[in-house]
Tab-separated table of N, CA and C in Angstrom:
chain	number	residue	atom	x	y	z
A	1	MET	N	192.463	-4.646	163.892
A	1	MET	CA	193.232	-5.552	163.075
A	1	MET	C	194.659	-5.632	163.637
A	2	THR	N	195.170	-6.829	163.858
A	2	THR	CA	196.511	-6.986	164.401
A	2	THR	C	197.541	-6.965	163.276
A	3	ARG	N	198.678	-6.476	163.631
A	3	ARG	CA	199.773	-6.378	162.655
A	3	ARG	C	200.432	-7.747	162.502
A	4	ARG	N	200.646	-8.165	161.284
A	4	ARG	CA	201.269	-9.452	161.008
A	4	ARG	C	202.785	-9.341	161.187
A	5	HIS	N	203.339	-10.239	161.971
A	5	HIS	CA	204.791	-10.263	162.182
A	5	HIS	C	205.441	-10.989	161.007
A	6	ASP	N	206.320	-10.301	160.310
A	6	ASP	CA	206.967	-10.880	159.136
A	6	ASP	C	208.423	-10.429	159.118
A	7	PRO	N	209.282	-11.133	159.874
A	7	PRO	CA	210.676	-10.695	159.991
A	7	PRO	C	211.471	-10.765	158.686
A	8	GLU	N	210.998	-11.512	157.716
A	8	GLU	CA	211.710	-11.655	156.441
A	8	GLU	C	211.257	-10.646	155.390
A	9	ARG	N	210.285	-9.829	155.736
A	9	ARG	CA	209.700	-8.925	154.743
A	9	ARG	C	210.725	-7.959	154.148
A	10	ARG	N	211.547	-7.354	154.988
A	10	ARG	CA	212.544	-6.398	154.502
A	10	ARG	C	213.468	-7.080	153.490
A	11	GLN	N	213.913	-8.291	153.810
A	11	GLN	CA	214.805	-9.017	152.898
A	11	GLN	C	214.090	-9.367	151.603
A	12	ARG	N	212.824	-9.755	151.690
A	12	ARG	CA	212.066	-10.060	150.469
A	12	ARG	C	211.943	-8.827	149.584
A	13	ILE	N	211.809	-7.676	150.199
A	13	ILE	CA	211.707	-6.423	149.439
A	13	ILE	C	213.031	-6.142	148.722
A	14	ILE	N	214.155	-6.342	149.409
A	14	ILE	CA	215.467	-6.139	148.778
A	14	ILE	C	215.642	-7.121	147.621
A	15	ASP	N	215.316	-8.388	147.866
A	15	ASP	CA	215.438	-9.400	146.807
A	15	ASP	C	214.558	-9.048	145.611
A	16	ALA	N	213.360	-8.556	145.892
A	16	ALA	CA	212.450	-8.163	144.811
A	16	ALA	C	213.010	-6.972	144.039
A	17	ALA	N	213.609	-6.024	144.745
A	17	ALA	CA	214.207	-4.864	144.069
A	17	ALA	C	215.312	-5.313	143.123
A	18	ILE	N	216.114	-6.267	143.573
A	18	ILE	CA	217.185	-6.792	142.720
A	18	ILE	C	216.593	-7.463	141.485
A	19	ARG	N	215.519	-8.222	141.666
A	19	ARG	CA	214.870	-8.867	140.507
A	19	ARG	C	214.299	-7.831	139.554
A	20	VAL	N	213.652	-6.789	140.096
A	20	VAL	CA	213.056	-5.750	139.250
A	20	VAL	C	214.141	-5.037	138.454
A	21	VAL	N	215.243	-4.672	139.103
A	21	VAL	CA	216.327	-3.997	138.384
A	21	VAL	C	216.910	-4.942	137.340
A	22	GLY	N	217.021	-6.215	137.669
A	22	GLY	CA	217.527	-7.194	136.712
A	22	GLY	C	216.644	-7.319	135.485
A	23	GLU	N	215.331	-7.214	135.681
A	23	GLU	CA	214.388	-7.370	134.575
A	23	GLU	C	214.133	-6.071	133.817
A	24	LYS	N	214.014	-4.953	134.557
A	24	LYS	CA	213.567	-3.701	133.950
A	24	LYS	C	214.585	-2.570	134.012
A	25	GLY	N	215.693	-2.804	134.684
A	25	GLY	CA	216.662	-1.733	134.876
A	25	GLY	C	216.238	-0.821	136.010
A	26	ILE	N	217.125	0.078	136.369
A	26	ILE	CA	216.842	0.995	137.468
A	26	ILE	C	215.650	1.883	137.141
A	27	ALA	N	215.494	2.227	135.869
A	27	ALA	CA	214.366	3.071	135.465
A	27	ALA	C	213.019	2.400	135.762
A	28	GLY	N	212.991	1.080	135.826
A	28	GLY	CA	211.753	0.356	136.106
A	28	GLY	C	211.489	0.123	137.573
A	29	LEU	N	212.377	0.627	138.424
A	29	LEU	CA	212.243	0.422	139.858
A	29	LEU	C	211.341	1.486	140.476
A	30	THR	N	210.232	1.048	141.028
A	30	THR	CA	209.346	1.927	141.798
A	30	THR	C	208.917	1.144	143.031
A	31	HIS	N	208.414	1.851	144.019
A	31	HIS	CA	207.890	1.148	145.196
A	31	HIS	C	206.776	0.187	144.779
A	32	ARG	N	205.993	0.608	143.829
A	32	ARG	CA	204.872	-0.229	143.376
A	32	ARG	C	205.355	-1.521	142.697
A	33	THR	N	206.369	-1.412	141.803
A	33	THR	CA	206.853	-2.624	141.122
A	33	THR	C	207.531	-3.573	142.109
A	34	VAL	N	208.223	-3.014	143.085
A	34	VAL	CA	208.883	-3.851	144.087
A	34	VAL	C	207.851	-4.520	144.987
A	35	ALA	N	206.835	-3.773	145.394
A	35	ALA	CA	205.783	-4.361	146.237
A	35	ALA	C	205.113	-5.531	145.521
A	36	ALA	N	204.838	-5.357	144.249
A	36	ALA	CA	204.207	-6.438	143.478
A	36	ALA	C	205.135	-7.645	143.373
A	37	ALA	N	206.421	-7.396	143.108
A	37	ALA	CA	207.376	-8.492	142.973
A	37	ALA	C	207.617	-9.213	144.295
A	38	ALA	N	207.536	-8.481	145.402
A	38	ALA	CA	207.756	-9.073	146.724
A	38	ALA	C	206.478	-9.652	147.310
A	39	ASP	N	205.356	-9.364	146.650
A	39	ASP	CA	204.054	-9.795	147.140
A	39	ASP	C	203.791	-9.259	148.554
A	40	VAL	N	204.018	-7.942	148.686
A	40	VAL	CA	203.753	-7.250	149.950
A	40	VAL	C	202.932	-5.999	149.644
A	41	PRO	N	202.255	-5.465	150.639
A	41	PRO	CA	201.529	-4.208	150.408
A	41	PRO	C	202.496	-3.067	150.078
A	42	LEU	N	202.040	-2.134	149.284
A	42	LEU	CA	202.859	-0.991	148.895
A	42	LEU	C	203.429	-0.276	150.118
A	43	GLY	N	202.640	-0.143	151.151
A	43	GLY	CA	203.092	0.535	152.361
A	43	GLY	C	204.284	-0.131	153.021
A	44	SER	N	204.442	-1.425	152.801
A	44	SER	CA	205.600	-2.125	153.383
A	44	SER	C	206.906	-1.656	152.762
A	45	THR	N	206.887	-1.377	151.491
A	45	THR	CA	208.135	-0.938	150.847
A	45	THR	C	208.527	0.438	151.358
A	46	THR	N	207.559	1.315	151.515
A	46	THR	CA	207.883	2.659	151.992
A	46	THR	C	208.142	2.668	153.498
A	47	TYR	N	207.624	1.699	154.224
A	47	TYR	CA	207.918	1.576	155.652
A	47	TYR	C	209.392	1.218	155.848
A	48	HIS	N	209.867	0.248	155.090
A	48	HIS	CA	211.248	-0.208	155.236
A	48	HIS	C	212.238	0.685	154.492
A	49	PHE	N	211.791	1.309	153.396
A	49	PHE	CA	212.672	2.138	152.566
A	49	PHE	C	211.893	3.379	152.143
A	50	ALA	N	212.125	4.471	152.823
A	50	ALA	CA	211.368	5.694	152.561
A	50	ALA	C	211.583	6.215	151.142
A	51	THR	N	212.773	5.998	150.611
A	51	THR	CA	213.072	6.471	149.254
A	51	THR	C	213.590	5.313	148.411
A	52	LEU	N	213.540	5.492	147.111
A	52	LEU	CA	214.103	4.482	146.212
A	52	LEU	C	215.617	4.404	146.369
A	53	ASP	N	216.249	5.526	146.679
A	53	ASP	CA	217.694	5.489	146.900
A	53	ASP	C	218.046	4.596	148.091
A	54	GLU	N	217.254	4.645	149.154
A	54	GLU	CA	217.491	3.763	150.296
A	54	GLU	C	217.386	2.300	149.867
A	55	LEU	N	216.421	2.012	149.038
A	55	LEU	CA	216.242	0.650	148.545
A	55	LEU	C	217.402	0.243	147.632
A	56	LEU	N	217.842	1.152	146.785
A	56	LEU	CA	218.988	0.867	145.913
A	56	LEU	C	220.270	0.660	146.719
A	57	VAL	N	220.442	1.420	147.786
A	57	VAL	CA	221.607	1.238	148.652
A	57	VAL	C	221.604	-0.172	149.236
A	58	ALA	N	220.456	-0.618	149.720
A	58	ALA	CA	220.355	-1.969	150.288
A	58	ALA	C	220.620	-3.031	149.222
A	59	ALA	N	220.098	-2.820	148.025
A	59	ALA	CA	220.301	-3.778	146.935
A	59	ALA	C	221.770	-3.820	146.519
A	60	LEU	N	222.411	-2.660	146.408
A	60	LEU	CA	223.819	-2.601	146.028
A	60	LEU	C	224.687	-3.249	147.102
A	61	ARG	N	224.358	-2.982	148.362
A	61	ARG	CA	225.120	-3.609	149.455
A	61	ARG	C	225.033	-5.128	149.384
A	62	GLN	N	223.846	-5.631	149.136
A	62	GLN	CA	223.667	-7.078	149.060
A	62	GLN	C	224.437	-7.662	147.875
A	63	SER	N	224.400	-6.979	146.741
A	63	SER	CA	225.149	-7.442	145.569
A	63	SER	C	226.646	-7.425	145.841
A	64	ASN	N	227.114	-6.363	146.484
A	64	ASN	CA	228.532	-6.256	146.817
A	64	ASN	C	228.968	-7.394	147.734
A	65	GLU	N	228.137	-7.698	148.717
A	65	GLU	CA	228.460	-8.764	149.666
A	65	GLU	C	228.588	-10.103	148.945
A	66	ARG	N	227.740	-10.320	147.970
A	66	ARG	CA	227.781	-11.579	147.228
A	66	ARG	C	229.115	-11.719	146.499
A	67	PHE	N	229.559	-10.656	145.839
A	67	PHE	CA	230.832	-10.712	145.114
A	67	PHE	C	231.996	-10.836	146.094
A	68	ALA	N	231.970	-10.076	147.180
A	68	ALA	CA	233.048	-10.136	148.174
A	68	ALA	C	233.139	-11.530	148.791
A	69	ASN	N	231.989	-12.132	149.073
A	69	ASN	CA	231.985	-13.487	149.626
A	69	ASN	C	232.562	-14.488	148.634
A	70	THR	N	232.227	-14.313	147.362
A	70	THR	CA	232.765	-15.207	146.336
A	70	THR	C	234.284	-15.091	146.278
A	71	LEU	N	234.792	-13.867	146.298
A	71	LEU	CA	236.243	-13.679	146.284
A	71	LEU	C	236.881	-14.322	147.507
A	72	ALA	N	236.316	-14.064	148.668
A	72	ALA	CA	236.883	-14.605	149.905
A	72	ALA	C	236.881	-16.131	149.905
A	73	GLU	N	235.818	-16.721	149.373
A	73	GLU	CA	235.724	-18.183	149.340
A	73	GLU	C	236.701	-18.791	148.346
A	74	ARG	N	236.916	-18.119	147.233
A	74	ARG	CA	237.695	-18.711	146.140
A	74	ARG	C	239.197	-18.463	146.225
A	75	LEU	N	239.604	-17.439	146.956
A	75	LEU	CA	241.035	-17.155	147.048
A	75	LEU	C	241.597	-17.838	148.291
A	76	PRO	N	242.607	-18.673	148.123
A	76	PRO	CA	243.160	-19.405	149.264
A	76	PRO	C	243.705	-18.452	150.327
A	77	GLU	N	243.374	-18.709	151.580
A	77	GLU	CA	243.823	-17.867	152.683
A	77	GLU	C	245.337	-17.906	152.870
A	78	ASP	N	245.938	-19.019	152.502
A	78	ASP	CA	247.377	-19.156	152.726
A	78	ASP	C	248.203	-18.404	151.682
A	79	GLY	N	247.547	-17.782	150.703
A	79	GLY	CA	248.253	-17.009	149.693
A	79	GLY	C	248.930	-17.861	148.640
A	80	ARG	N	248.731	-19.157	148.718
A	80	ARG	CA	249.328	-20.052	147.727
A	80	ARG	C	248.438	-20.105	146.500
A	81	GLY	N	249.002	-20.584	145.455
A	81	GLY	CA	248.240	-20.681	144.224
A	81	GLY	C	248.567	-19.540	143.299
A	82	ASP	N	247.873	-19.497	142.209
A	82	ASP	CA	248.101	-18.498	141.166
A	82	ASP	C	246.961	-17.484	141.248
A	83	LEU	N	247.238	-16.351	141.881
A	83	LEU	CA	246.206	-15.337	142.100
A	83	LEU	C	245.575	-14.899	140.788
A	84	ALA	N	246.382	-14.641	139.767
A	84	ALA	CA	245.842	-14.203	138.473
A	84	ALA	C	244.911	-15.259	137.887
A	85	ALA	N	245.309	-16.515	137.950
A	85	ALA	CA	244.472	-17.593	137.413
A	85	ALA	C	243.189	-17.748	138.224
A	86	ASP	N	243.303	-17.634	139.552
A	86	ASP	CA	242.108	-17.755	140.404
A	86	ASP	C	241.104	-16.639	140.110
A	87	LEU	N	241.599	-15.413	139.989
A	87	LEU	CA	240.714	-14.279	139.692
A	87	LEU	C	240.094	-14.414	138.304
A	88	ALA	N	240.894	-14.800	137.331
A	88	ALA	CA	240.386	-14.969	135.963
A	88	ALA	C	239.304	-16.046	135.927
A	89	GLN	N	239.492	-17.098	136.702
A	89	GLN	CA	238.495	-18.176	136.738
A	89	GLN	C	237.194	-17.695	137.382
A	90	VAL	N	237.308	-16.958	138.491
A	90	VAL	CA	236.103	-16.422	139.143
A	90	VAL	C	235.361	-15.502	138.178
A	91	MET	N	236.095	-14.635	137.496
A	91	MET	CA	235.457	-13.734	136.531
A	91	MET	C	234.770	-14.525	135.424
A	92	GLY	N	235.418	-15.584	134.963
A	92	GLY	CA	234.832	-16.422	133.923
A	92	GLY	C	233.537	-17.076	134.376
A	93	GLU	N	233.502	-17.495	135.629
A	93	GLU	CA	232.275	-18.097	136.158
A	93	GLU	C	231.160	-17.062	136.219
A	94	TRP	N	231.512	-15.830	136.587
A	94	TRP	CA	230.497	-14.780	136.674
A	94	TRP	C	229.999	-14.363	135.299
A	95	LEU	N	230.891	-14.379	134.318
A	95	LEU	CA	230.507	-13.942	132.975
A	95	LEU	C	230.022	-15.086	132.094
A	96	GLY	N	230.228	-16.306	132.530
A	96	GLY	CA	229.793	-17.462	131.752
A	96	GLY	C	228.292	-17.646	131.841
A	97	GLY	N	227.699	-18.058	130.757
A	97	GLY	CA	226.256	-18.320	130.762
A	97	GLY	C	225.440	-17.056	130.918
A	98	ASP	N	224.499	-17.081	131.849
A	98	ASP	CA	223.590	-15.959	132.078
A	98	ASP	C	224.336	-14.823	132.783
A	99	ARG	N	224.407	-13.685	132.128
A	99	ARG	CA	225.143	-12.538	132.678
A	99	ARG	C	224.252	-11.571	133.451
A	100	THR	N	223.011	-11.951	133.675
A	100	THR	CA	222.065	-11.041	134.318
A	100	THR	C	222.574	-10.552	135.670
A	101	GLY	N	223.145	-11.441	136.469
A	101	GLY	CA	223.625	-11.055	137.793
A	101	GLY	C	224.742	-10.035	137.735
A	102	VAL	N	225.694	-10.241	136.834
A	102	VAL	CA	226.814	-9.306	136.710
A	102	VAL	C	226.319	-7.986	136.126
A	103	GLU	N	225.427	-8.057	135.144
A	103	GLU	CA	224.860	-6.827	134.573
A	103	GLU	C	224.141	-6.026	135.648
A	104	LEU	N	223.385	-6.713	136.469
A	104	LEU	CA	222.665	-6.054	137.557
A	104	LEU	C	223.641	-5.373	138.506
A	105	GLU	N	224.678	-6.078	138.900
A	105	GLU	CA	225.633	-5.501	139.837
A	105	GLU	C	226.303	-4.268	139.264
A	106	TYR	N	226.684	-4.318	138.001
A	106	TYR	CA	227.322	-3.154	137.400
A	106	TYR	C	226.325	-2.027	137.164
A	107	GLU	N	225.084	-2.352	136.871
A	107	GLU	CA	224.089	-1.281	136.737
A	107	GLU	C	223.907	-0.556	138.067
A	108	LEU	N	223.838	-1.315	139.144
A	108	LEU	CA	223.717	-0.701	140.465
A	108	LEU	C	224.982	0.086	140.817
A	109	TYR	N	226.125	-0.478	140.536
A	109	TYR	CA	227.417	0.150	140.824
A	109	TYR	C	227.555	1.462	140.059
A	110	LEU	N	227.220	1.434	138.757
A	110	LEU	CA	227.357	2.633	137.930
A	110	LEU	C	226.263	3.669	138.198
A	111	ALA	N	225.173	3.244	138.817
A	111	ALA	CA	224.120	4.195	139.176
A	111	ALA	C	224.649	5.244	140.148
A	112	ALA	N	225.739	4.926	140.834
A	112	ALA	CA	226.334	5.878	141.767
A	112	ALA	C	226.821	7.143	141.059
A	113	LEU	N	227.022	7.064	139.743
A	113	LEU	CA	227.421	8.258	139.001
A	113	LEU	C	226.354	9.346	139.090
A	114	ARG	N	225.098	8.953	139.066
A	114	ARG	CA	223.988	9.910	139.070
A	114	ARG	C	223.236	9.973	140.399
A	115	ARG	N	223.489	9.010	141.261
A	115	ARG	CA	222.786	8.946	142.550
A	115	ARG	C	223.819	8.998	143.676
A	116	PRO	N	224.065	10.190	144.199
A	116	PRO	CA	225.089	10.351	145.241
A	116	PRO	C	224.893	9.447	146.463
A	117	ALA	N	223.670	9.066	146.755
A	117	ALA	CA	223.426	8.193	147.909
A	117	ALA	C	224.106	6.840	147.754
A	118	LEU	N	224.365	6.427	146.517
A	118	LEU	CA	224.994	5.132	146.264
A	118	LEU	C	226.523	5.190	146.324
A	119	ARG	N	227.090	6.378	146.263
A	119	ARG	CA	228.551	6.503	146.191
A	119	ARG	C	229.270	5.901	147.397
A	120	PRO	N	228.787	6.136	148.614
A	120	PRO	CA	229.493	5.511	149.749
A	120	PRO	C	229.480	3.981	149.679
A	121	VAL	N	228.414	3.405	149.156
A	121	VAL	CA	228.340	1.949	149.051
A	121	VAL	C	229.298	1.453	147.968
A	122	ALA	N	229.372	2.180	146.863
A	122	ALA	CA	230.326	1.816	145.808
A	122	ALA	C	231.756	1.929	146.347
A	123	ALA	N	232.014	2.961	147.135
A	123	ALA	CA	233.348	3.130	147.734
A	123	ALA	C	233.641	2.006	148.732
A	124	GLU	N	232.641	1.602	149.505
A	124	GLU	CA	232.812	0.486	150.446
A	124	GLU	C	233.214	-0.773	149.694
A	125	TRP	N	232.539	-1.020	148.563
A	125	TRP	CA	232.844	-2.215	147.793
A	125	TRP	C	234.285	-2.177	147.310
A	126	THR	N	234.711	-1.039	146.810
A	126	THR	CA	236.069	-0.903	146.318
A	126	THR	C	237.066	-1.147	147.450
A	127	GLU	N	236.788	-0.577	148.623
A	127	GLU	CA	237.681	-0.766	149.771
A	127	GLU	C	237.691	-2.218	150.230
A	128	ASP	N	236.518	-2.828	150.337
A	128	ASP	CA	236.429	-4.212	150.810
A	128	ASP	C	237.078	-5.187	149.836
A	129	ALA	N	236.791	-5.030	148.551
A	129	ALA	CA	237.391	-5.919	147.551
A	129	ALA	C	238.898	-5.696	147.495
A	130	GLY	N	239.314	-4.439	147.601
A	130	GLY	CA	240.744	-4.138	147.619
A	130	GLY	C	241.434	-4.754	148.825
A	131	ALA	N	240.782	-4.707	149.977
A	131	ALA	CA	241.349	-5.317	151.191
A	131	ALA	C	241.449	-6.825	151.038
A	132	CYS	N	240.448	-7.430	150.424
A	132	CYS	CA	240.471	-8.876	150.183
A	132	CYS	C	241.658	-9.232	149.287
A	133	LEU	N	241.838	-8.489	148.225
A	133	LEU	CA	242.950	-8.757	147.306
A	133	LEU	C	244.297	-8.425	147.945
A	134	ALA	N	244.329	-7.424	148.817
A	134	ALA	CA	245.587	-7.015	149.458
A	134	ALA	C	246.107	-8.094	150.414
A	135	ARG	N	245.252	-9.024	150.814
A	135	ARG	CA	245.729	-10.145	151.628
A	135	ARG	C	246.598	-11.092	150.804
A	136	HIS	N	246.557	-10.914	149.483
A	136	HIS	CA	247.300	-11.795	148.585
A	136	HIS	C	248.397	-11.059	147.814
A	137	THR	N	248.429	-9.750	147.960
A	137	THR	CA	249.429	-8.920	147.283
A	137	THR	C	249.516	-7.598	148.054
A	138	ASP	N	250.222	-6.636	147.561
A	138	ASP	CA	250.299	-5.349	148.249
A	138	ASP	C	249.079	-4.484	147.897
A	139	PRO	N	248.779	-3.459	148.715
A	139	PRO	CA	247.580	-2.632	148.497
A	139	PRO	C	247.532	-1.929	147.137
A	140	LEU	N	248.656	-1.444	146.646
A	140	LEU	CA	248.664	-0.760	145.351
A	140	LEU	C	248.332	-1.733	144.222
A	141	THR	N	248.927	-2.910	144.254
A	141	THR	CA	248.635	-3.921	143.239
A	141	THR	C	247.188	-4.373	143.347
A	142	ALA	N	246.687	-4.487	144.562
A	142	ALA	CA	245.284	-4.884	144.764
A	142	ALA	C	244.354	-3.891	144.079
A	143	ARG	N	244.619	-2.600	144.240
A	143	ARG	CA	243.778	-1.576	143.585
A	143	ARG	C	243.894	-1.661	142.070
A	144	ALA	N	245.081	-1.912	141.576
A	144	ALA	CA	245.276	-2.037	140.126
A	144	ALA	C	244.546	-3.270	139.595
A	145	LEU	N	244.598	-4.378	140.331
A	145	LEU	CA	243.875	-5.586	139.924
A	145	LEU	C	242.386	-5.318	139.848
A	146	LEU	N	241.877	-4.634	140.847
A	146	LEU	CA	240.449	-4.318	140.885
A	146	LEU	C	240.045	-3.437	139.707
A	147	ALA	N	240.873	-2.454	139.393
A	147	ALA	CA	240.580	-1.578	138.254
A	147	ALA	C	240.602	-2.366	136.943
A	148	ALA	N	241.573	-3.252	136.793
A	148	ALA	CA	241.645	-4.064	135.573
A	148	ALA	C	240.444	-5.002	135.477
A	149	MET	N	240.075	-5.606	136.593
A	149	MET	CA	238.914	-6.504	136.594
A	149	MET	C	237.646	-5.740	136.207
A	150	ASP	N	237.461	-4.550	136.800
A	150	ASP	CA	236.296	-3.725	136.440
A	150	ASP	C	236.299	-3.426	134.946
A	151	GLY	N	237.456	-3.054	134.425
A	151	GLY	CA	237.550	-2.733	133.004
A	151	GLY	C	237.204	-3.919	132.119
A	152	ILE	N	237.700	-5.081	132.473
A	152	ILE	CA	237.416	-6.280	131.672
A	152	ILE	C	235.938	-6.637	131.780
A	153	PHE	N	235.392	-6.601	132.997
A	153	PHE	CA	233.957	-6.866	133.160
A	153	PHE	C	233.141	-5.927	132.273
A	154	LEU	N	233.437	-4.630	132.347
A	154	LEU	CA	232.663	-3.656	131.577
A	154	LEU	C	232.817	-3.845	130.078
A	155	GLN	N	234.024	-4.115	129.606
A	155	GLN	CA	234.225	-4.328	128.169
A	155	GLN	C	233.410	-5.516	127.673
A	156	VAL	N	233.437	-6.600	128.414
A	156	VAL	CA	232.691	-7.788	128.003
A	156	VAL	C	231.189	-7.509	128.040
A	157	LEU	N	230.732	-6.866	129.117
A	157	LEU	CA	229.296	-6.604	129.250
A	157	LEU	C	228.792	-5.607	128.205
A	158	LEU	N	229.555	-4.557	127.960
A	158	LEU	CA	229.090	-3.506	127.056
A	158	LEU	C	229.190	-3.879	125.587
A	159	THR	N	230.155	-4.735	125.254
A	159	THR	CA	230.306	-5.122	123.850
A	159	THR	C	229.543	-6.396	123.512
A	160	GLY	N	229.122	-7.116	124.551
A	160	GLY	CA	228.455	-8.398	124.315
A	160	GLY	C	229.435	-9.458	123.847
A	161	GLY	N	230.713	-9.159	123.988
A	161	GLY	CA	231.739	-10.094	123.542
A	161	GLY	C	231.879	-11.288	124.459
A	162	SER	N	232.730	-12.190	124.037
A	162	SER	CA	232.960	-13.372	124.858
A	162	SER	C	234.119	-13.087	125.820
A	163	TYR	N	234.095	-13.757	126.920
A	163	TYR	CA	235.121	-13.594	127.938
A	163	TYR	C	236.307	-14.477	127.592
A	164	ASP	N	237.498	-13.920	127.658
A	164	ASP	CA	238.724	-14.648	127.355
A	164	ASP	C	239.510	-14.813	128.659
A	165	GLU	N	239.395	-15.978	129.258
A	165	GLU	CA	240.024	-16.218	130.561
A	165	GLU	C	241.547	-16.138	130.490
A	166	GLU	N	242.129	-16.646	129.414
A	166	GLU	CA	243.588	-16.623	129.289
A	166	GLU	C	244.102	-15.186	129.162
A	167	TYR	N	243.421	-14.377	128.372
A	167	TYR	CA	243.781	-12.950	128.250
A	167	TYR	C	243.723	-12.290	129.625
A	168	THR	N	242.635	-12.539	130.357
A	168	THR	CA	242.456	-11.932	131.677
A	168	THR	C	243.562	-12.386	132.621
A	169	ARG	N	243.878	-13.682	132.614
A	169	ARG	CA	244.945	-14.188	133.480
A	169	ARG	C	246.261	-13.499	133.155
A	170	THR	N	246.553	-13.335	131.856
A	170	THR	CA	247.796	-12.689	131.436
A	170	THR	C	247.853	-11.237	131.902
A	171	VAL	N	246.760	-10.494	131.712
A	171	VAL	CA	246.715	-9.090	132.130
A	171	VAL	C	246.910	-8.978	133.641
A	172	LEU	N	246.188	-9.795	134.388
A	172	LEU	CA	246.280	-9.726	135.854
A	172	LEU	C	247.661	-10.157	136.334
A	173	ALA	N	248.239	-11.154	135.688
A	173	ALA	CA	249.583	-11.613	136.068
A	173	ALA	C	250.619	-10.521	135.858
A	174	ARG	N	250.461	-9.740	134.801
A	174	ARG	CA	251.407	-8.633	134.553
A	174	ARG	C	251.338	-7.599	135.663
A	175	LEU	N	250.149	-7.380	136.192
A	175	LEU	CA	250.010	-6.418	137.291
A	175	LEU	C	250.628	-6.939	138.591
A	176	ILE	N	250.573	-8.241	138.764
A	176	ILE	CA	251.050	-8.852	140.009
A	176	ILE	C	252.582	-8.914	140.064
A	177	ARG	N	253.239	-8.987	138.941
A	177	ARG	CA	254.713	-9.099	138.915
A	177	ARG	C	255.406	-8.153	139.825
């Protein structure tokens, strides 16, 4: 029997893992559930990702890249504009409507508390997002903005409350002063 060449299989497995975590949480993530969601043989998941932590690292990296790309696309390179308003608007878009994507990202991000393998990826995200923001302000303010954004995201997600863009803009603007 010849081996089928499927260069997209690894990516489909990562995408399936993200969907499984989005639907069932990290507790529902197994090689078997991911294989079923990706429509691949069980052995394919363990071939590409020997452990669930390896799969979670890939999923967290992909989620981080999505947020970093959004920030990079939405913040003007020339540094003009209202950084606080731009960030508040991006956050509002992420929290508006279906919050599944943001919930998934924070579930993966917070999983690093109990899964040491995820900590370097969470640290990478913090460094990368901080570097992106530091292109528009100083490094210390960039870190403070990131911490405030994380706090606002978590408060909205954990309380089920509504997102207040004006409040967020005001808080972020105070940090930028």
